[in-house]
Amino acid sequence: MEVNPPKQEHLLALKVMRLTKPTLFTNIPVTCEEKDLPGDLFNQLMRDDPSTVNGAEVLMLGEMLTLPQNFGNIFLGETFSSYISVHNDSNQVVKDILVKVLKPLDVKTKFYNAETDEVFLEAQIQNITTSPMFMEKVSLEPSIMYNVTELNSVSQAGECVSTFRSRAYLQPMDTRQYLYCLKPKKEFAEKAGIIKGVTVIGKLDIVWKTNLGERGRLQTSQLQRMAPGYGDVRLSLEAIPDTVNLEEPFHITCKITNCSERTMDLVLEMCNTNSIHWCGISGRQLGKLHPSSSLCLALTLLSSVQGLQSISGLRLTDTFLKRTYEYDDIAQVCVVSSAIKVES
């Protein structure tokens, strides 16, 4: 019969004292009215107590700081000082001592792609600790491909005011949303074939302070997003009026980009709809367009119906492959009666 030897217990004495993150000393005030039996005795004892506030002895919070009796939690990104005493009572060698670190913030991100090359980033930051935080800074450090604009402030009376105003504190389990706009730099925006697939946007830099000013800092890993697929040919609008007059011609500027890896020979066709009528020759040759190249095209059209009208009916045909690309609902324009003059 096989007998398993008893397991040997590892005896390790660990003593940890935290040297930072103090709290305000609290006491229990004991007082009475002067007509009571103790008279002014209790009030005099509180006035003589060095931990009370002069003139406000009945307050529980004093002027002294005390170190915590237990170590508490360690949060990721937090700076702390402590004294650790370890005594090994076993006959085994202890090589590593692990310190459990908790996550103070929960960060979620969402990406929104605009019709242009701009990307909007929404960052949701939640305080998952048990104490309030003062959010000192939440910024986005973009990658080399983008310039960033923070959308978390408004201009009032010539001054930049935070959208959160004076509410800089984030209470436990509360969530705050931050918004950023990223726009590709000129050298990257001109090369449409570069910004596709998985691209690195940048990383968030978050700095906060806790109750007595202890600072913490976190940086996220590089944020990535999947660039939208535009197919072989991308058609985007560079210029379009917001409002136009009924049955009066107006102009738009389109940008056509070859997103494929081959040269195209393009022909433009313009198809009228029930409300939108194109002005010009349909079936015109645009010529050859090399990979990652673009061309701008000025077009004229008019609307025969009032209201918010959708611009549709553009067709591009690659004569090399005999392939046609259709573009509908490119944009919308508000059409008003010609009696209401629209300023150009």
Coordinates of C-alpha atoms in Angstrom, one line a residue:
M1 CA 0.0 0.0 0.0
E2 CA 1.4 3.3 -1.0
V3 CA 1.3 6.1 1.5
N4 CA 1.4 9.7 0.4
P5 CA 3.7 11.8 2.6
P6 CA 2.1 14.7 4.4
K7 CA 2.3 18.0 2.7
Q8 CA 4.8 20.4 4.1
E9 CA 3.4 23.7 5.0
H10 CA 5.2 26.9 4.0
L11 CA 5.3 29.3 7.0
L12 CA 5.9 32.8 5.9
A13 CA 5.4 35.8 8.2
L14 CA 4.6 39.0 6.3
K15 CA 4.3 42.4 7.9
V16 CA 3.4 45.4 5.8
M17 CA 3.0 48.9 7.0
R18 CA 1.9 51.6 4.6
L19 CA 3.9 54.9 4.9
T20 CA 1.6 57.0 2.7
K21 CA -2.1 57.6 2.1
P22 CA -2.9 58.9 5.6
T23 CA -6.3 59.9 6.8
L24 CA -7.6 62.8 8.9
F25 CA -7.7 61.9 12.6
T26 CA -11.2 61.6 13.9
N27 CA -12.4 61.8 17.5
I28 CA -15.8 61.5 19.2
P29 CA -16.7 64.8 20.7
V30 CA -18.3 64.7 24.2
T31 CA -20.0 67.8 25.3
C32 CA -22.8 69.1 27.6
E33 CA -24.5 72.3 28.5
E34 CA -23.0 74.5 31.2
K35 CA -26.0 74.0 33.5
D36 CA -25.3 70.2 33.6
L37 CA -23.3 68.7 36.4
P38 CA -19.9 68.5 34.6
G39 CA -20.3 72.2 33.7
D40 CA -17.5 73.3 31.3
L41 CA -15.3 70.3 32.0
F42 CA -15.9 68.4 28.8
N43 CA -15.6 71.5 26.6
Q44 CA -12.3 72.4 28.3
L45 CA -10.9 68.9 27.7
M46 CA -11.8 69.2 24.0
R47 CA -10.1 72.6 23.8
D48 CA -7.0 71.2 25.3
D49 CA -6.9 68.2 23.0
P50 CA -4.2 68.9 20.3
S51 CA -6.1 66.8 17.7
T52 CA -9.1 69.1 17.6
V53 CA -9.6 72.2 15.5
N54 CA -9.3 75.5 17.4
G55 CA -12.7 77.1 17.5
A56 CA -14.4 74.1 16.1
E57 CA -13.8 71.5 18.7
V58 CA -17.1 69.7 18.2
L59 CA -16.1 68.6 14.7
M60 CA -15.1 65.0 14.4
L61 CA -12.3 65.7 11.9
G62 CA -9.1 67.1 13.4
E63 CA -6.0 68.8 12.2
M64 CA -3.7 65.7 12.5
L65 CA -3.0 62.9 10.0
T66 CA -2.9 59.2 10.9
L67 CA -1.3 56.3 9.0
P68 CA -3.7 53.5 8.1
Q69 CA -3.9 50.6 10.5
N70 CA -4.2 48.1 7.6
F71 CA -2.4 48.3 4.2
G72 CA -5.5 48.6 2.1
N73 CA -5.5 48.2 -1.7
I74 CA -2.8 49.0 -4.2
F75 CA -4.2 50.3 -7.5
L76 CA -2.5 50.2 -10.9
G77 CA -0.8 53.5 -11.7
E78 CA -0.7 54.6 -8.1
T79 CA 2.5 55.7 -6.3
F80 CA 2.9 54.4 -2.7
S81 CA 5.6 53.9 0.0
S82 CA 5.6 51.1 2.5
Y83 CA 7.7 49.1 4.9
I84 CA 7.6 45.3 4.3
S85 CA 9.1 42.8 6.7
V86 CA 9.2 39.2 5.6
H87 CA 10.3 36.3 7.8
N88 CA 10.5 32.8 6.5
D89 CA 9.7 30.2 9.2
S90 CA 9.9 27.2 6.8
N91 CA 12.9 25.2 5.5
Q92 CA 12.1 26.2 1.9
V93 CA 13.6 29.0 -0.1
V94 CA 11.1 31.8 -1.0
K95 CA 12.1 33.4 -4.2
D96 CA 9.3 35.8 -5.1
I97 CA 6.7 37.8 -3.2
L98 CA 3.8 38.9 -5.2
V99 CA 1.8 42.1 -4.5
K100 CA -1.8 42.1 -5.8
V101 CA -2.6 45.2 -7.7
L102 CA -6.1 46.2 -8.5
K103 CA -7.4 48.2 -11.5
P104 CA -8.7 51.6 -10.5
L105 CA -10.4 52.5 -13.8
D106 CA -12.4 50.8 -16.5
V107 CA -11.8 52.3 -19.9
K108 CA -14.0 51.5 -22.9
T109 CA -13.6 53.1 -26.4
K110 CA -15.8 53.5 -29.4
F111 CA -14.8 54.7 -32.9
Y112 CA -17.1 56.6 -35.3
N113 CA -16.0 57.0 -38.9
A114 CA -17.1 60.2 -40.7
E115 CA -17.8 60.6 -44.4
T116 CA -14.5 62.4 -44.6
D117 CA -11.3 60.8 -43.3
E118 CA -12.0 62.1 -39.8
V119 CA -12.3 59.6 -37.0
F120 CA -14.2 60.3 -33.7
L121 CA -13.1 58.5 -30.6
E122 CA -15.4 58.2 -27.6
A123 CA -13.7 57.1 -24.3
Q124 CA -15.8 56.0 -21.4
I125 CA -13.9 56.1 -18.1
Q126 CA -15.5 54.6 -15.0
N127 CA -14.2 54.9 -11.4
I128 CA -14.3 51.3 -10.0
T129 CA -12.6 52.2 -6.7
T130 CA -14.5 53.0 -3.4
S131 CA -13.4 56.6 -3.2
P132 CA -13.8 59.7 -5.4
M133 CA -11.2 60.8 -7.9
F134 CA -10.2 64.2 -9.1
M135 CA -9.6 63.8 -12.9
E136 CA -6.6 66.0 -13.5
K137 CA -6.0 65.1 -17.1
V138 CA -7.5 62.8 -19.8
S139 CA -5.7 63.3 -23.1
L140 CA -5.2 61.4 -26.3
E141 CA -1.6 61.0 -27.7
P142 CA -2.2 60.3 -31.4
S143 CA 0.0 58.2 -33.6
I144 CA 2.2 59.7 -36.3
M145 CA -0.6 59.4 -38.9
Y146 CA -3.1 61.7 -37.1
N147 CA -3.7 65.1 -35.6
V148 CA -6.1 65.2 -32.7
T149 CA -8.6 67.8 -31.5
E150 CA -10.2 67.5 -28.0
L151 CA -13.9 68.1 -28.0
N152 CA -14.3 68.3 -24.2
S153 CA -14.5 72.1 -23.9
V154 CA -16.6 75.0 -25.2
S155 CA -15.8 78.6 -25.8
Q156 CA -17.7 81.0 -23.5
A157 CA -17.0 84.8 -23.5
G158 CA -13.6 84.1 -25.1
E159 CA -12.6 81.5 -22.6
C160 CA -12.2 77.8 -23.0
V161 CA -14.6 76.1 -20.4
S162 CA -14.7 72.4 -19.8
T163 CA -17.9 70.7 -20.6
F164 CA -17.8 69.1 -17.1
R165 CA -17.5 72.6 -15.6
S166 CA -16.5 72.4 -11.9
R167 CA -17.5 68.7 -11.6
A168 CA -14.0 67.4 -11.9
Y169 CA -14.6 64.7 -9.3
L170 CA -15.5 61.2 -10.5
Q171 CA -17.5 59.5 -7.8
P172 CA -17.2 55.7 -7.2
M173 CA -18.8 53.7 -10.0
D174 CA -19.6 56.9 -12.0
T175 CA -18.7 57.0 -15.7
R176 CA -17.6 60.0 -17.7
Q177 CA -17.4 60.3 -21.5
Y178 CA -14.6 62.1 -23.4
L179 CA -14.6 62.8 -27.2
Y180 CA -11.8 63.4 -29.6
C181 CA -11.5 64.0 -33.3
L182 CA -8.6 62.6 -35.3
K183 CA -7.8 63.8 -38.8
P184 CA -5.1 62.2 -41.0
K185 CA -2.1 64.3 -41.6
K186 CA -1.8 65.7 -45.1
E187 CA 1.0 63.3 -46.2
F188 CA -1.2 60.3 -45.2
A189 CA -4.6 61.7 -46.3
E190 CA -3.3 62.2 -49.9
K191 CA -2.4 58.5 -50.1
A192 CA -5.7 56.7 -49.7
G193 CA -4.2 53.3 -49.9
I194 CA -2.2 53.8 -46.7
I195 CA -5.1 54.3 -44.3
K196 CA -6.9 51.0 -44.6
G197 CA -7.1 47.8 -42.6
V198 CA -6.1 47.9 -38.9
T199 CA -4.5 51.2 -38.0
V200 CA -3.1 52.5 -34.8
I201 CA -4.9 55.6 -33.5
G202 CA -2.9 56.4 -30.4
K203 CA -3.2 56.0 -26.6
L204 CA -5.0 57.6 -23.7
D205 CA -3.1 59.3 -20.9
I206 CA -5.1 59.5 -17.7
V207 CA -3.9 61.4 -14.5
W208 CA -6.0 61.6 -11.3
K209 CA -5.7 62.4 -7.6
T210 CA -7.4 60.8 -4.7
N211 CA -8.6 62.2 -1.4
L212 CA -5.5 63.8 0.0
G213 CA -3.7 64.5 -3.3
E214 CA -2.1 61.1 -4.0
R215 CA -1.5 61.0 -7.7
G216 CA -2.1 58.1 -10.1
R217 CA -1.4 57.8 -13.8
L218 CA -2.4 55.2 -16.4
Q219 CA -1.6 54.9 -20.1
T220 CA -3.6 52.6 -22.2
S221 CA -2.1 50.3 -24.8
Q222 CA -2.2 51.5 -28.4
L223 CA -5.8 51.9 -29.6
Q224 CA -6.5 50.3 -32.9
R225 CA -9.5 50.5 -35.3
M226 CA -10.5 48.8 -38.5
A227 CA -10.6 51.4 -41.2
P228 CA -13.7 51.3 -43.3
G229 CA -13.5 49.6 -46.7
Y230 CA -14.2 51.8 -49.7
G231 CA -13.9 49.1 -52.4
D232 CA -11.8 49.8 -55.5
V233 CA -13.0 53.4 -56.0
R234 CA -14.0 55.9 -53.4
L235 CA -16.1 58.9 -54.1
S236 CA -16.3 61.6 -51.5
L237 CA -17.6 65.2 -51.4
E238 CA -15.1 68.0 -50.9
A239 CA -17.6 70.9 -51.2
I240 CA -21.5 71.1 -51.2
P241 CA -23.9 73.9 -50.1
D242 CA -26.2 73.4 -47.2
T243 CA -29.2 75.1 -48.7
V244 CA -30.1 75.7 -52.4
N245 CA -33.0 77.3 -54.3
L246 CA -35.6 75.3 -56.1
E247 CA -34.9 74.7 -59.8
E248 CA -31.7 76.7 -59.7
P249 CA -28.4 75.1 -60.5
F250 CA -25.8 74.6 -57.8
H251 CA -22.3 73.2 -57.7
I252 CA -20.6 70.4 -55.8
T253 CA -17.0 69.2 -55.9
C254 CA -16.4 65.4 -55.8
K255 CA -13.1 63.6 -55.1
I256 CA -12.5 60.3 -56.8
T257 CA -9.8 58.1 -55.3
N258 CA -8.4 54.8 -56.7
C259 CA -8.1 52.5 -53.7
S260 CA -7.1 49.5 -55.7
E261 CA -3.6 48.3 -56.7
R262 CA -4.2 48.7 -60.4
T263 CA -4.7 51.5 -62.9
M264 CA -8.2 52.4 -63.9
D265 CA -9.7 54.1 -67.0
L266 CA -12.9 55.7 -65.7
V267 CA -16.0 57.0 -67.4
L268 CA -18.6 59.1 -65.5
E269 CA -22.3 58.7 -66.0
M270 CA -24.9 60.9 -64.4
C271 CA -28.4 59.5 -63.9
N272 CA -31.3 61.7 -63.0
T273 CA -33.7 60.9 -60.2
N274 CA -37.3 62.0 -59.4
S275 CA -35.9 65.2 -57.6
I276 CA -32.3 65.6 -58.7
H277 CA -31.3 66.5 -62.2
W278 CA -27.7 66.6 -63.4
C279 CA -26.4 69.3 -65.7
G280 CA -23.7 68.4 -68.2
I281 CA -22.7 65.6 -70.4
S282 CA -23.1 62.0 -69.2
G283 CA -20.6 59.4 -70.3
R284 CA -17.6 61.7 -70.2
Q285 CA -14.1 60.2 -70.1
L286 CA -12.1 60.9 -66.9
G287 CA -8.9 59.2 -68.1
K288 CA -6.6 56.9 -66.3
L289 CA -6.3 57.0 -62.6
H290 CA -3.3 55.3 -61.0
P291 CA -3.3 53.4 -57.6
S292 CA -3.7 55.7 -54.6
S293 CA -4.2 58.7 -56.9
S294 CA -7.1 61.1 -56.7
L295 CA -8.9 63.7 -58.9
C296 CA -11.4 66.4 -58.1
L297 CA -14.4 66.9 -60.2
A298 CA -16.8 69.9 -60.3
L299 CA -20.4 69.0 -61.1
T300 CA -23.6 71.0 -61.6
L301 CA -27.1 69.9 -60.7
L302 CA -30.5 71.2 -59.7
S303 CA -33.5 70.0 -57.7
S304 CA -37.1 70.1 -58.8
V305 CA -38.6 69.2 -55.4
Q306 CA -38.4 71.2 -52.1
G307 CA -37.3 69.8 -48.8
L308 CA -34.3 67.6 -47.8
Q309 CA -33.1 65.9 -51.0
S310 CA -30.6 63.1 -51.4
I311 CA -28.0 63.4 -54.1
S312 CA -27.8 60.1 -56.1
G313 CA -27.2 58.8 -59.5
L314 CA -23.5 58.9 -60.1
R315 CA -21.9 55.9 -61.9
L316 CA -18.2 55.2 -62.6
T317 CA -17.2 52.5 -65.1
D318 CA -13.7 51.1 -65.4
T319 CA -13.3 50.3 -69.1
F320 CA -10.4 48.0 -68.4
L321 CA -12.5 45.5 -66.4
K322 CA -15.9 46.6 -67.7
R323 CA -16.9 47.1 -64.1
T324 CA -19.4 49.8 -62.9
Y325 CA -19.5 51.3 -59.5
E326 CA -22.8 53.0 -58.3
Y327 CA -22.9 55.9 -55.9
D328 CA -26.3 56.8 -54.4
D329 CA -27.2 58.8 -51.3
I330 CA -23.9 60.6 -51.5
A331 CA -25.1 63.6 -49.5
Q332 CA -28.2 65.6 -48.6
V333 CA -29.1 69.2 -49.4
C334 CA -32.0 71.4 -48.3
V335 CA -34.0 72.8 -51.2
V336 CA -36.1 75.9 -50.5
S337 CA -38.5 77.9 -52.6
S338 CA -36.9 80.4 -55.0
A339 CA -38.8 83.1 -53.3
I340 CA -36.5 82.6 -50.3
K341 CA -33.2 83.8 -51.5
V342 CA -30.2 81.8 -50.4
E343 CA -27.0 83.7 -49.8
S344 CA -24.1 82.3 -51.7

